[in-house]
mmCIF file of C-alpha atoms in Angstrom:
data_model
loop_
_atom_site.group_PDB
_atom_site.id
_atom_site.type_symbol
_atom_site.label_atom_id
_atom_site.label_comp_id
_atom_site.label_asym_id
_atom_site.label_seq_id
_atom_site.Cartn_x
_atom_site.Cartn_y
_atom_site.Cartn_z
ATOM 1 C CA MET A 1 0.130 0.013 -0.053
ATOM 2 C CA SER A 2 1.127 3.608 -0.615
ATOM 3 C CA LEU A 3 -0.493 6.339 0.909
ATOM 4 C CA ILE A 4 -0.467 10.274 0.040
ATOM 5 C CA PRO A 5 -0.628 13.020 2.695
ATOM 6 C CA ILE A 6 -3.638 15.017 3.141
ATOM 7 C CA THR A 7 -2.753 18.469 2.204
ATOM 8 C CA ALA A 8 -6.127 20.389 1.649
ATOM 9 C CA LYS A 9 -6.430 22.722 4.826
ATOM 10 C CA ASP A 10 -10.378 21.764 5.026
ATOM 11 C CA GLN A 11 -9.458 18.120 4.937
ATOM 12 C CA VAL A 12 -6.978 18.475 7.337
ATOM 13 C CA GLU A 13 -9.052 20.476 9.844
ATOM 14 C CA SER A 14 -11.800 17.515 9.710
ATOM 15 C CA ALA A 15 -9.127 14.953 10.449
ATOM 16 C CA PHE A 16 -7.742 16.812 13.345
ATOM 17 C CA ALA A 17 -11.044 17.360 14.689
ATOM 18 C CA ARG A 18 -11.917 13.701 14.409
ATOM 19 C CA LEU A 19 -8.482 12.727 15.802
ATOM 20 C CA GLN A 20 -9.292 15.141 18.729
ATOM 21 C CA GLN A 21 -12.711 13.900 19.495
ATOM 22 C CA ARG A 22 -11.512 10.262 19.445
ATOM 23 C CA LEU A 23 -8.182 10.892 21.651
ATOM 24 C CA GLN A 24 -10.440 12.544 24.286
ATOM 25 C CA ARG A 25 -13.339 10.598 24.612
ATOM 26 C CA GLY A 26 -13.614 8.701 27.996
ATOM 27 C CA ALA A 27 -10.380 10.356 28.991
ATOM 28 C CA ILE A 28 -9.970 12.249 32.576
ATOM 29 C CA ARG A 29 -9.295 15.843 32.020
ATOM 30 C CA TYR A 30 -6.639 17.707 34.378
ATOM 31 C CA ARG A 31 -5.148 21.253 34.009
ATOM 32 C CA ARG A 32 -1.256 20.564 34.439
ATOM 33 C CA ALA A 33 2.231 22.291 33.742
ATOM 34 C CA VAL A 34 3.808 20.906 30.577
ATOM 35 C CA GLY A 35 7.363 21.334 29.986
ATOM 36 C CA TYR A 36 9.208 21.149 26.765
ATOM 37 C CA ARG A 37 12.569 22.169 25.655
ATOM 38 C CA GLY A 38 12.736 26.027 26.052
ATOM 39 C CA GLY A 39 9.631 26.595 27.723
ATOM 40 C CA GLY A 40 6.269 25.340 29.025
ATOM 41 C CA GLY A 41 2.968 26.216 30.069
ATOM 42 C CA VAL A 42 -0.152 25.115 31.806
ATOM 43 C CA TYR A 43 -2.628 23.181 29.447
ATOM 44 C CA THR A 44 -5.361 20.684 29.747
ATOM 45 C CA VAL A 45 -4.600 17.197 29.061
ATOM 46 C CA HIS A 46 -6.527 14.333 28.778
ATOM 47 C CA TRP A 47 -5.396 11.087 30.689
ATOM 48 C CA HIS A 48 -6.346 7.500 29.495
ATOM 49 C CA PRO A 49 -5.756 5.361 32.759
ATOM 50 C CA GLY A 50 -6.003 1.908 31.006
ATOM 51 C CA HIS A 51 -3.436 2.867 28.341
ATOM 52 C CA ARG A 52 -1.379 4.992 30.756
ATOM 53 C CA MET A 53 -0.919 8.018 28.383
ATOM 54 C CA TRP A 54 -2.074 11.398 28.392
ATOM 55 C CA THR A 55 -2.715 13.572 25.294
ATOM 56 C CA LEU A 56 -2.591 17.475 24.538
ATOM 57 C CA LEU A 57 -4.069 18.339 21.341
ATOM 58 C CA ASP A 58 -3.634 22.315 20.816
ATOM 59 C CA PRO A 59 -4.899 23.867 17.686
ATOM 60 C CA THR A 60 -3.532 27.132 18.509
ATOM 61 C CA ALA A 61 -0.028 26.629 20.336
ATOM 62 C CA VAL A 62 2.262 26.348 17.020
ATOM 63 C CA ALA A 63 2.030 28.808 14.084
ATOM 64 C CA ASN A 64 2.126 26.076 11.123
ATOM 65 C CA ARG A 65 1.149 22.717 12.484
ATOM 66 C CA TYR A 66 -1.417 21.066 15.372
ATOM 67 C CA TRP A 67 0.370 20.619 18.328
ATOM 68 C CA CYS A 68 -0.216 16.987 19.529
ATOM 69 C CA CYS A 69 1.841 15.699 22.718
ATOM 70 C CA PHE A 70 2.037 12.582 24.307
ATOM 71 C CA GLY A 71 2.950 11.513 27.694
ATOM 72 C CA THR A 72 3.149 8.817 30.296
ATOM 73 C CA THR A 73 3.321 10.372 33.498
ATOM 74 C CA ASP A 74 -0.031 10.066 35.506
ATOM 75 C CA PRO A 75 -1.177 13.439 35.930
ATOM 76 C CA ALA A 76 -3.223 12.392 39.240
ATOM 77 C CA ARG A 77 0.190 11.968 40.917
ATOM 78 C CA ALA A 78 2.224 14.761 39.248
ATOM 79 C CA ARG A 79 1.721 18.501 38.655
ATOM 80 C CA ASP A 80 4.427 18.774 36.365
ATOM 81 C CA LEU A 81 4.611 16.404 32.930
ATOM 82 C CA SER A 82 7.043 16.066 30.224
ATOM 83 C CA ILE A 83 6.154 15.318 26.784
ATOM 84 C CA THR A 84 7.207 11.649 25.303
ATOM 85 C CA CYS A 85 6.458 12.381 22.052
ATOM 86 C CA GLU A 86 4.742 14.693 19.572
ATOM 87 C CA ILE A 87 3.027 13.877 16.551
ATOM 88 C CA ASN A 88 2.138 17.092 14.746
ATOM 89 C CA PRO A 89 0.492 17.374 11.425
ATOM 90 C CA PRO A 90 0.749 20.506 9.286
ATOM 91 C CA PHE A 91 -2.357 22.916 9.094
ATOM 92 C CA GLU A 92 -2.086 22.331 5.209
ATOM 93 C CA GLY A 93 0.245 21.351 2.576
ATOM 94 C CA PHE A 94 2.993 19.068 3.624
ATOM 95 C CA ASP A 95 6.201 19.793 5.575
ATOM 96 C CA ARG A 96 8.537 16.756 6.110
ATOM 97 C CA ARG A 97 10.004 18.607 9.283
ATOM 98 C CA CYS A 98 6.944 18.062 11.006
ATOM 99 C CA GLY A 99 6.920 14.465 12.455
ATOM 100 C CA GLY A 100 3.045 14.004 12.087
ATOM 101 C CA LEU A 101 0.765 13.742 9.236
ATOM 102 C CA PHE A 102 -2.775 12.396 8.185
ATOM 103 C CA ALA A 103 -2.698 10.178 4.793
ATOM 104 C CA LYS A 104 -4.838 8.306 3.017
ATOM 105 C CA GLY A 105 -4.774 5.689 0.050
ATOM 106 C CA GLU A 106 -7.212 5.702 -2.668
ATOM 107 C CA GLY A 107 -10.807 4.921 -1.448
ATOM 108 C CA GLU A 108 -8.969 4.116 2.188
ATOM 109 C CA PRO A 109 -9.670 5.664 5.421
ATOM 110 C CA VAL A 110 -7.631 8.546 6.901
ATOM 111 C CA TYR A 111 -4.687 7.435 8.867
ATOM 112 C CA TYR A 112 -2.627 9.136 11.513
ATOM 113 C CA ALA A 113 1.127 8.701 10.791
ATOM 114 C CA HIS A 114 4.583 9.690 12.040
ATOM 115 C CA THR A 115 7.658 10.279 9.806
ATOM 116 C CA GLY A 116 9.854 8.713 12.429
ATOM 117 C CA LYS A 117 11.363 12.254 13.415
ATOM 118 C CA VAL A 118 12.040 11.834 17.157
ATOM 119 C CA GLY A 119 13.584 14.662 18.914
ATOM 120 C CA GLY A 120 15.098 14.734 22.478
ATOM 121 C CA GLY A 121 17.832 17.281 22.723
ATOM 122 C CA ARG A 122 20.602 14.452 23.428
ATOM 123 C CA PRO A 123 22.966 12.327 21.060
ATOM 124 C CA GLY A 124 21.979 9.372 19.787
ATOM 125 C CA ILE A 125 18.014 10.425 19.288
ATOM 126 C CA GLY A 126 16.910 11.400 16.063
ATOM 127 C CA LYS A 127 14.944 10.078 13.171
ATOM 128 C CA ARG A 128 17.592 7.327 11.814
ATOM 129 C CA ALA A 129 18.507 5.955 15.323
ATOM 130 C CA PHE A 130 14.556 5.461 15.788
ATOM 131 C CA MET A 131 13.626 4.111 12.470
ATOM 132 C CA ASP A 132 16.764 1.748 12.740
ATOM 133 C CA LEU A 133 15.368 0.279 16.028
ATOM 134 C CA TYR A 134 11.653 0.838 15.414
ATOM 135 C CA SER A 135 10.287 -2.816 15.356
ATOM 136 C CA ARG A 136 6.526 -2.715 14.033
ATOM 137 C CA ALA A 137 5.402 -3.868 10.572
ATOM 138 C CA ASN A 138 3.077 -0.694 9.877
ATOM 139 C CA LEU A 139 5.685 1.192 7.721
ATOM 140 C CA GLU A 140 4.107 2.479 4.384
ATOM 141 C CA VAL A 141 5.508 4.446 1.661
ATOM 142 C CA ILE A 142 4.329 7.870 1.378
ATOM 143 C CA ARG A 143 4.380 9.626 -2.143
ATOM 144 C CA TRP A 144 4.781 13.272 -1.458
ATOM 145 C CA PRO A 145 3.223 15.892 -3.671
ATOM 146 C CA ASP A 146 6.581 16.794 -4.861
ATOM 147 C CA GLY A 147 7.131 13.474 -6.322
ATOM 148 C CA ARG A 148 9.420 12.231 -3.377
ATOM 149 C CA ALA A 149 8.701 9.188 -1.419
ATOM 150 C CA SER A 150 9.735 8.100 2.160
ATOM 151 C CA GLN A 151 8.555 5.566 4.759
ATOM 152 C CA ALA A 152 6.352 6.819 7.558
ATOM 153 C CA ILE A 153 4.932 4.744 10.499
ATOM 154 C CA VAL A 154 1.172 4.284 10.098
ATOM 155 C CA ILE A 155 -0.467 4.592 13.772
ATOM 156 C CA GLY A 156 -3.971 4.155 13.179
ATOM 157 C CA GLU A 157 -7.117 5.034 11.537
ATOM 158 C CA VAL A 158 -8.427 8.280 12.868
ATOM 159 C CA ASP A 159 -11.798 6.692 12.816
ATOM 160 C CA CYS A 160 -10.892 3.532 14.697
ATOM 161 C CA ASP A 161 -12.048 2.818 17.967
ATOM 162 C CA GLU A 162 -8.544 1.330 18.590
ATOM 163 C CA LEU A 163 -6.825 4.618 17.812
ATOM 164 C CA VAL A 164 -6.143 5.368 21.561
ATOM 165 C CA ALA A 165 -4.365 2.081 22.176
ATOM 166 C CA GLN A 166 -2.559 2.231 18.790
ATOM 167 C CA VAL A 167 -1.409 5.821 19.885
ATOM 168 C CA ALA A 168 -0.101 4.454 23.201
ATOM 169 C CA GLU A 169 1.705 1.755 21.792
ATOM 170 C CA PHE A 170 3.589 4.157 19.465
ATOM 171 C CA VAL A 171 4.152 6.568 22.461
ATOM 172 C CA ARG A 172 5.600 3.709 24.613
ATOM 173 C CA GLU A 173 7.918 2.514 21.683
ATOM 174 C CA VAL A 174 9.231 6.307 21.527
ATOM 175 C CA GLU A 175 9.738 6.238 25.447
ATOM 176 C CA VAL A 176 11.686 3.002 25.234
ATOM 177 C CA PHE A 177 13.649 4.372 22.493
ATOM 178 C CA LYS A 178 14.744 7.317 24.649
ATOM 179 C CA GLU A 179 15.663 5.488 27.604
ATOM 180 C CA TRP A 180 17.587 3.168 25.624
ATOM 181 C CA ALA A 181 19.367 6.347 23.608
#
């Protein structure tokens, strides 16, 4: 299967709204300090205790992309949270510097995907190292509008009931990779 990124602003907005609804459904809301390299702030996070993962989905925090952060620290036990990974799709068009994207094949559902670009501010953490160690079989070819092709990790179908579990599994893989690195 080969996928293309969704680039039309209205289609990306729709995919993000559905992603947000899916990842917030059934979660416990907390207001917590979330720190990131170079800053932080107080945000609403949604905790999924069964999957031991929180989500922070903010369409306004960054100028050119949706800010989709994930972590594993239980916000009931901590006032300050650190981001494990981000899966940030651009608002429109395509930007391979963003780690996240929405993609689809012809006649297929919309998928939430990640390019493998993992940051962490330490040596040994990066896309090449992460992709070398990534163990899942859900790598798919993305055919970019400029004619280039690359692999991306298909996390799950945006409208699938299992999306929270699939995102949590990906976040855990990033967490293990960062601990290893």
